[in-house]
PDB file of C-alpha atoms in Angstrom:
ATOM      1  CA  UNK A 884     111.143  89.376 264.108  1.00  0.00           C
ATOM      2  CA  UNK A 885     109.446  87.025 266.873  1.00  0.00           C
ATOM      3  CA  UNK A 886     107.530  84.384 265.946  1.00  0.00           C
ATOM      4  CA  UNK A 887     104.746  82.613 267.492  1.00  0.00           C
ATOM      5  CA  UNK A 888     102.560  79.493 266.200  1.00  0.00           C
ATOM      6  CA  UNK A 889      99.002  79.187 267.124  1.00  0.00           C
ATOM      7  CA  UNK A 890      96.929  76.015 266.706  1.00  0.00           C
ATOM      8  CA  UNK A 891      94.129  74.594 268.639  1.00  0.00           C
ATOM      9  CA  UNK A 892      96.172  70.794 269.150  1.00  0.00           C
ATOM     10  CA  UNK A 893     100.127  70.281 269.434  1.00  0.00           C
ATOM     11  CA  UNK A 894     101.533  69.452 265.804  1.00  0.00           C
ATOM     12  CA  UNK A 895     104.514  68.603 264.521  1.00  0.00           C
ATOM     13  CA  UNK A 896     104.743  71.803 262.352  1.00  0.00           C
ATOM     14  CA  UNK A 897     104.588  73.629 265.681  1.00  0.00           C
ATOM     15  CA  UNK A 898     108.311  72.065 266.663  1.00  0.00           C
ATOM     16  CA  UNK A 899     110.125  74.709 265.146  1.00  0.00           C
ATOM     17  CA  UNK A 900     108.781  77.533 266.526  1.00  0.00           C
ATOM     18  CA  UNK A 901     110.042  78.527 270.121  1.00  0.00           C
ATOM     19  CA  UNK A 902     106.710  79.968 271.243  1.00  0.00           C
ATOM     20  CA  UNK A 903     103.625  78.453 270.846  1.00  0.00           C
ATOM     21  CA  UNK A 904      99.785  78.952 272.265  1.00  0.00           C
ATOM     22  CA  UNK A 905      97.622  76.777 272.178  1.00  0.00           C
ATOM     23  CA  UNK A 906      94.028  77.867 271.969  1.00  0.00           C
ATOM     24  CA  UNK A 907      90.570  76.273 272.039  1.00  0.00           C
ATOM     25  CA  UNK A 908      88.497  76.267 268.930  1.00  0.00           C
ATOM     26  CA  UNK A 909      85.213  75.725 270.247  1.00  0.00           C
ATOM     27  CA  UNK A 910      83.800  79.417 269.823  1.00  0.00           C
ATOM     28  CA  UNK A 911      86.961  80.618 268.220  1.00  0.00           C
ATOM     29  CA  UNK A 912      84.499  81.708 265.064  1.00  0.00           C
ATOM     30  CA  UNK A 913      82.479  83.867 267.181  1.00  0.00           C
ATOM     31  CA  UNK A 914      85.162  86.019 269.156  1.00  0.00           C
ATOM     32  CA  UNK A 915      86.752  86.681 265.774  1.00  0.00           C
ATOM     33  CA  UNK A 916      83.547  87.712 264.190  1.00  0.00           C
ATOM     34  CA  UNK A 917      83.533  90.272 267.298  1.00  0.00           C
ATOM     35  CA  UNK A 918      83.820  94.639 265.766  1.00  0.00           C
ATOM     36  CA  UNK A 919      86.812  95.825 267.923  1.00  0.00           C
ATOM     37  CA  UNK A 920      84.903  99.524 267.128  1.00  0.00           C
ATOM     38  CA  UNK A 921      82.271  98.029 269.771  1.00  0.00           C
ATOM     39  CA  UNK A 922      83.447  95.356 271.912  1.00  0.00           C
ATOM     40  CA  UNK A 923      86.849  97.193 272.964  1.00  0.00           C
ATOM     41  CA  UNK A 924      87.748  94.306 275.822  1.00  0.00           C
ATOM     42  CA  UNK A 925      89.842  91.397 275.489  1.00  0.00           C
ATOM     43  CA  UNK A 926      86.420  89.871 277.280  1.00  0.00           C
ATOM     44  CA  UNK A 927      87.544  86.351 276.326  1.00  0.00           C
ATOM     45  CA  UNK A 928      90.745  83.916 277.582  1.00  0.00           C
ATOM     46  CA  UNK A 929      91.472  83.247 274.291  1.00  0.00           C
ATOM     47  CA  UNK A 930      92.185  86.928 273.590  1.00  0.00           C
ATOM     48  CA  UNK A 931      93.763  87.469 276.694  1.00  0.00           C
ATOM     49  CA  UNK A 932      96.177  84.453 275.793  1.00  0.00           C
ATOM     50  CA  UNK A 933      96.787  86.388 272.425  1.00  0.00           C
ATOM     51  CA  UNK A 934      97.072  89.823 273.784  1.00  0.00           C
ATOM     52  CA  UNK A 935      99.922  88.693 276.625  1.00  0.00           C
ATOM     53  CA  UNK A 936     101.975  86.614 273.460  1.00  0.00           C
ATOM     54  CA  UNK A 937     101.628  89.652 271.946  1.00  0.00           C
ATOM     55  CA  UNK A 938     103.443  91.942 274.242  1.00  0.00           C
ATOM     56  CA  UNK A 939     104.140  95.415 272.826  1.00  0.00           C
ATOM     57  CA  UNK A 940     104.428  94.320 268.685  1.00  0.00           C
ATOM     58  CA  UNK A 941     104.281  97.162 266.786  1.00  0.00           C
ATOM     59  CA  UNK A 942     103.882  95.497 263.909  1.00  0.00           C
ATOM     60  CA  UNK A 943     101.387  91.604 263.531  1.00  0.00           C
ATOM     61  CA  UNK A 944     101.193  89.813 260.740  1.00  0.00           C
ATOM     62  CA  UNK A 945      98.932  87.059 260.972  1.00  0.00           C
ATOM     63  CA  UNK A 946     100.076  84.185 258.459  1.00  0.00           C
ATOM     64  CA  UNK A 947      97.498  81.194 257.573  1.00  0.00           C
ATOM     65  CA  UNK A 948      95.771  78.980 255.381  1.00  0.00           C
ATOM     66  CA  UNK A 949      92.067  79.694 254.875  1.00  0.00           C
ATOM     67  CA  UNK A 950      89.351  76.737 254.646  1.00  0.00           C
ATOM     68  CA  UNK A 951      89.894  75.046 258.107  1.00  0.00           C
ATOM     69  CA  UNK A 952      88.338  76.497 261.488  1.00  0.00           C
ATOM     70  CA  UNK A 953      92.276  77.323 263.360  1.00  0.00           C
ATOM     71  CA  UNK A 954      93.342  79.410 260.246  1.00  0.00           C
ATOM     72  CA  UNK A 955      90.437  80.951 259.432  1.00  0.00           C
ATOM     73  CA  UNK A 956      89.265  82.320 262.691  1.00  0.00           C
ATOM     74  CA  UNK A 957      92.912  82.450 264.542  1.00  0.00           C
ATOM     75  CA  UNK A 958      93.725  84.391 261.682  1.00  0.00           C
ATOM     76  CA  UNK A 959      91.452  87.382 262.249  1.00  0.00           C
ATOM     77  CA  UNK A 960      91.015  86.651 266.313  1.00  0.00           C
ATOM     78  CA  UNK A 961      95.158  87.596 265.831  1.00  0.00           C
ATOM     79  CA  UNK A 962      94.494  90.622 263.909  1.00  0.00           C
ATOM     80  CA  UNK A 963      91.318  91.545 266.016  1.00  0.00           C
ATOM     81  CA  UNK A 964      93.615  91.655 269.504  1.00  0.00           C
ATOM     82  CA  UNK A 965      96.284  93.338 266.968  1.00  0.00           C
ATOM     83  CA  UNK A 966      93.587  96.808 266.675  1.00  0.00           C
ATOM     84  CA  UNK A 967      92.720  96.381 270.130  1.00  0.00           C
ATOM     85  CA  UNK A 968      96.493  96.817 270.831  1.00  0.00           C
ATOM     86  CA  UNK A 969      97.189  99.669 268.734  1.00  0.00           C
ATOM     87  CA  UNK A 970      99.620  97.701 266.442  1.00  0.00           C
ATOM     88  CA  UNK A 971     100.156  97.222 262.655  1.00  0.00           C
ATOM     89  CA  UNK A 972      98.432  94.156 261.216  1.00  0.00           C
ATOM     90  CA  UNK A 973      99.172  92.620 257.623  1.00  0.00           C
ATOM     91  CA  UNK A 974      97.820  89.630 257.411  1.00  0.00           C
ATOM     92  CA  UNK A 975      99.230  87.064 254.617  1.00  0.00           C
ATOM     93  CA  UNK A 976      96.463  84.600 254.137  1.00  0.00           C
ATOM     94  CA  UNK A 977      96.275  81.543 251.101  1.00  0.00           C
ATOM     95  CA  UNK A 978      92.950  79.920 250.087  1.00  0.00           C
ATOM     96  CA  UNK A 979      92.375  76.251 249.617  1.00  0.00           C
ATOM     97  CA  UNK A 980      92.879  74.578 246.311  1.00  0.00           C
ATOM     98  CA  UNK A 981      89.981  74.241 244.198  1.00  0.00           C
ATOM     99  CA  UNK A 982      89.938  70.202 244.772  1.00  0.00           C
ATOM    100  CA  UNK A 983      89.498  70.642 248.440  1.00  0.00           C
ATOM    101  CA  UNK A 984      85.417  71.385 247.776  1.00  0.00           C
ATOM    102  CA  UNK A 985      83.160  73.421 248.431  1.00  0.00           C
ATOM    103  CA  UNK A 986      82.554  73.747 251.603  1.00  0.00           C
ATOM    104  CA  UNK A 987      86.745  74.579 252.368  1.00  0.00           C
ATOM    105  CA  UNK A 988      86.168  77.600 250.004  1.00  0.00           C
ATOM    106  CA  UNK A 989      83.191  79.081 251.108  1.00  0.00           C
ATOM    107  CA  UNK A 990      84.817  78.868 254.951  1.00  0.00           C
ATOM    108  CA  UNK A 991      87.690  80.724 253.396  1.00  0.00           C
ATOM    109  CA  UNK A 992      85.304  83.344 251.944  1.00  0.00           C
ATOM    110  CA  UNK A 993      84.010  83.990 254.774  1.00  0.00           C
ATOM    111  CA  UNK A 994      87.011  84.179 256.620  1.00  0.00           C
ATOM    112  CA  UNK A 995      88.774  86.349 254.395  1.00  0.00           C
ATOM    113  CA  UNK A 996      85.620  88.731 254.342  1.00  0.00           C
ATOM    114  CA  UNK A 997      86.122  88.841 258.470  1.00  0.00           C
ATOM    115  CA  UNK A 998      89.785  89.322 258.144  1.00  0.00           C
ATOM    116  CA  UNK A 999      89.319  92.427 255.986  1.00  0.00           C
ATOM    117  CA  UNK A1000      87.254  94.544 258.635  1.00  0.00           C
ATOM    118  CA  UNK A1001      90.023  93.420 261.204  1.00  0.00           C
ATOM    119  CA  UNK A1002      93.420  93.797 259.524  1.00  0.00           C
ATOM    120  CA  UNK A1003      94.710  96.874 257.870  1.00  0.00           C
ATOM    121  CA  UNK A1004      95.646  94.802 255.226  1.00  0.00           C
ATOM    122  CA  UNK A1005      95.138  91.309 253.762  1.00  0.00           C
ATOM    123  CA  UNK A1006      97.236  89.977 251.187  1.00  0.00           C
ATOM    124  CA  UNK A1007      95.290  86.944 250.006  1.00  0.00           C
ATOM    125  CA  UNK A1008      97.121  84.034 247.995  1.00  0.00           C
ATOM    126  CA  UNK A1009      95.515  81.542 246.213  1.00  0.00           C
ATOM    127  CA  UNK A1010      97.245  77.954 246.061  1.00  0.00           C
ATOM    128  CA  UNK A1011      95.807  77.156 242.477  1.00  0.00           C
ATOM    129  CA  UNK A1012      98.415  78.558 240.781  1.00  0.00           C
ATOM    130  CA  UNK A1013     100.804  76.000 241.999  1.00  0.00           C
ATOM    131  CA  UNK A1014      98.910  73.435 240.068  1.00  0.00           C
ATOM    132  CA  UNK A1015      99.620  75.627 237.112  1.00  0.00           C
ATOM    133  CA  UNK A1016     103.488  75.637 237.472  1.00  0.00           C
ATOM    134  CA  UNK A1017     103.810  72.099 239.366  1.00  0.00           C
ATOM    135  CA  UNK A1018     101.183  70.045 238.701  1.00  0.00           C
ATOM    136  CA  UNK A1019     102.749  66.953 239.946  1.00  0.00           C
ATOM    137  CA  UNK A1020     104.107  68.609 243.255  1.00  0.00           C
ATOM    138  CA  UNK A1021     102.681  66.201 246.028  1.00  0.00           C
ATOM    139  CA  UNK A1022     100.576  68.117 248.135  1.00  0.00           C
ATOM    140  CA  UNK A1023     102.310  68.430 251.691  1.00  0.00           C
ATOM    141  CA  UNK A1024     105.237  69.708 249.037  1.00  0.00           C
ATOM    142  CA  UNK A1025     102.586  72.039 247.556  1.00  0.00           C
ATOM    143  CA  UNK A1026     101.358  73.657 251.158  1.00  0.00           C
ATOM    144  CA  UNK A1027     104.918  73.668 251.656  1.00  0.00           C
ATOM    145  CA  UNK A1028     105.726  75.849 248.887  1.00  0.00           C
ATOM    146  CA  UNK A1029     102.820  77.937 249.579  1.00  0.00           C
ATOM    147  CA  UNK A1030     104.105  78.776 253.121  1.00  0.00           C
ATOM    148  CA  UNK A1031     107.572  80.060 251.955  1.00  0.00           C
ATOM    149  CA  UNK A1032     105.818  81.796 249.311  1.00  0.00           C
ATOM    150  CA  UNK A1033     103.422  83.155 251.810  1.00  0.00           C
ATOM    151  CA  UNK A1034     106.566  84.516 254.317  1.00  0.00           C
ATOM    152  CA  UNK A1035     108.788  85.963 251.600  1.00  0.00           C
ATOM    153  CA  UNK A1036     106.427  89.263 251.682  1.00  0.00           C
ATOM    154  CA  UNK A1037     106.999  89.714 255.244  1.00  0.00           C
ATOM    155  CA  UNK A1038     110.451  89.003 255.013  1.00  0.00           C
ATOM    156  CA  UNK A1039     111.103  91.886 252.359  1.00  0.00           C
ATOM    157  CA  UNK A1040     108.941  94.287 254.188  1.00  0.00           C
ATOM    158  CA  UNK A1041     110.638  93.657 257.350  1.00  0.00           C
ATOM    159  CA  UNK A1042     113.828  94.561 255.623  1.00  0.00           C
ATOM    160  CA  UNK A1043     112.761  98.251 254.522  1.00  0.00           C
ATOM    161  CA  UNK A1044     109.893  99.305 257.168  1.00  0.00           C
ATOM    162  CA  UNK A1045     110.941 101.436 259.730  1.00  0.00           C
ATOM    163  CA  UNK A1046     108.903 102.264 262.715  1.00  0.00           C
ATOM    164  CA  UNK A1047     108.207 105.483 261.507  1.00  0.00           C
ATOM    165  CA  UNK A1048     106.494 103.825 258.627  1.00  0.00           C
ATOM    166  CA  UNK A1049     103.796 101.840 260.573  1.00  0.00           C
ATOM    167  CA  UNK A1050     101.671 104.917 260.977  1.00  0.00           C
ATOM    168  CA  UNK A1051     101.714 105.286 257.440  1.00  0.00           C
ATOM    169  CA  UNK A1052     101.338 101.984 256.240  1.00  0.00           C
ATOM    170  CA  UNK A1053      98.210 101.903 258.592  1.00  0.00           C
ATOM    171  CA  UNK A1054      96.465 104.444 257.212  1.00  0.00           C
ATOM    172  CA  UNK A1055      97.046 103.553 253.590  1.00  0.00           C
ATOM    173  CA  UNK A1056      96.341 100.278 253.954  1.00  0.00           C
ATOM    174  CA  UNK A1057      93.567 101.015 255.681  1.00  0.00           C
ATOM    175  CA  UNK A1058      92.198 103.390 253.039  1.00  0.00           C
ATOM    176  CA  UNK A1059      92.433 101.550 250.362  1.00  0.00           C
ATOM    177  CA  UNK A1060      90.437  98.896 248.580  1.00  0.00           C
ATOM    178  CA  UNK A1061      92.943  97.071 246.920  1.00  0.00           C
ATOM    179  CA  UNK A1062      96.750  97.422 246.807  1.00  0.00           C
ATOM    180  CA  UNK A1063      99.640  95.571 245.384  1.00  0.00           C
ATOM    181  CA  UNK A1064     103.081  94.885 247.226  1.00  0.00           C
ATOM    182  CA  UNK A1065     106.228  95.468 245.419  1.00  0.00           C
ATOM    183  CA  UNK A1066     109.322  95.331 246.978  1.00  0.00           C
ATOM    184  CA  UNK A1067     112.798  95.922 245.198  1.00  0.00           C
ATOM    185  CA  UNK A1068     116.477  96.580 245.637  1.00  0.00           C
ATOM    186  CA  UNK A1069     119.507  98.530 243.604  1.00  0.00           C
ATOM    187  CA  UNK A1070     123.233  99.198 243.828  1.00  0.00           C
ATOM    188  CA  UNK A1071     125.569 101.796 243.314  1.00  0.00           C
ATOM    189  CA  UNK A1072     123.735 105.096 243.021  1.00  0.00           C
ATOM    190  CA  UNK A1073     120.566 103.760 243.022  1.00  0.00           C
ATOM    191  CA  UNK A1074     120.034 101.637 246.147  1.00  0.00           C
TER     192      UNK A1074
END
């Protein structure tokens, strides 16, 4: 597992992750938005930047927050450069809260709409159930929570995948219209 943390502006968050890039977000919208099917190129830097990072993964899974313009866009630029590359991409996305307006959620929808043409598969968490089970939770504790939540997925998957699944997992993910992840282990005869 390598990680690397994108953002358009150094952040604290971004301390504990050895590799960062740093990208610009004016256009980022629009070279996410581009079909991989018909622009084939990494024709922009900020691709190029992504596609180098990159390397050889077999497997990318793009993990963000929806709503705000790095997230959204970086999100599916990521999984864009991902198909370009031949690799894997899961992406693990959560919306904004209902409180955060409007505007946050549409950007989100929109996002998440563009995400689904470029990943092979999109596993979309809302945050409103935290308000559900911790209503009180302040919210950088609530994002917080959300982000753990968010990695666990990848975590388990990454414990049972085998490179001779990603072809599979490609296709079916790609095929199908919605899907569920369940991950699972036994002991003793049953493992």
């Amino acid at each position: 597992l390598d990680l690397l943390a994108v953002n358009d502006l150094p952040h604290p968050s971004l301390l504990a992750f050895r590799r960062r890039l740093l990208l610009d977000r004016a256009g980022l919208e629009q070279v996410a938005a581009m079909d991989e099917r018909t622009v084939k190129t990494l024709a922009t830097t900020s691709e190029q930047a992504v596609a180098t990072e990159l390397g050889d993964a077999e497997l990318v899974v793009p993990i963000a927050g929806l709503g705000g313009d790095m997230g959204s866009w970086g999100a599916s630029l990521v999984a864009r450069v991902a198909a370009l590359k031949g690799a894997v991409s899961l992406a693990v996305v959560t919306t904004p809260f209902s409180v955060e307006g409007s505007l946050r959620r549409a950007v989100a929808a929109d996002a998440l709409k563009l995400l689904r043409t470029h990943a092979h598969g999109v596993l979309a968490l809302s945050n409103d159930p935290l308000l559900r089970i911790a209503p009180h939770l302040p919210v950088a504790k609530a994002l917080d929570a959300m982000a753990r939540i968010a990695v666990q997925p990848v975590r388990d998957l990454l414990r049972v995948l085998t490179r001779e699944d990603l072809p599979l997992l490609k296709s079916v993910l790609r095929g199908a219209e919605e899907w569920q992840l369940g991950i699972g282990e036994g002991g003793r005869e049953h493992p």
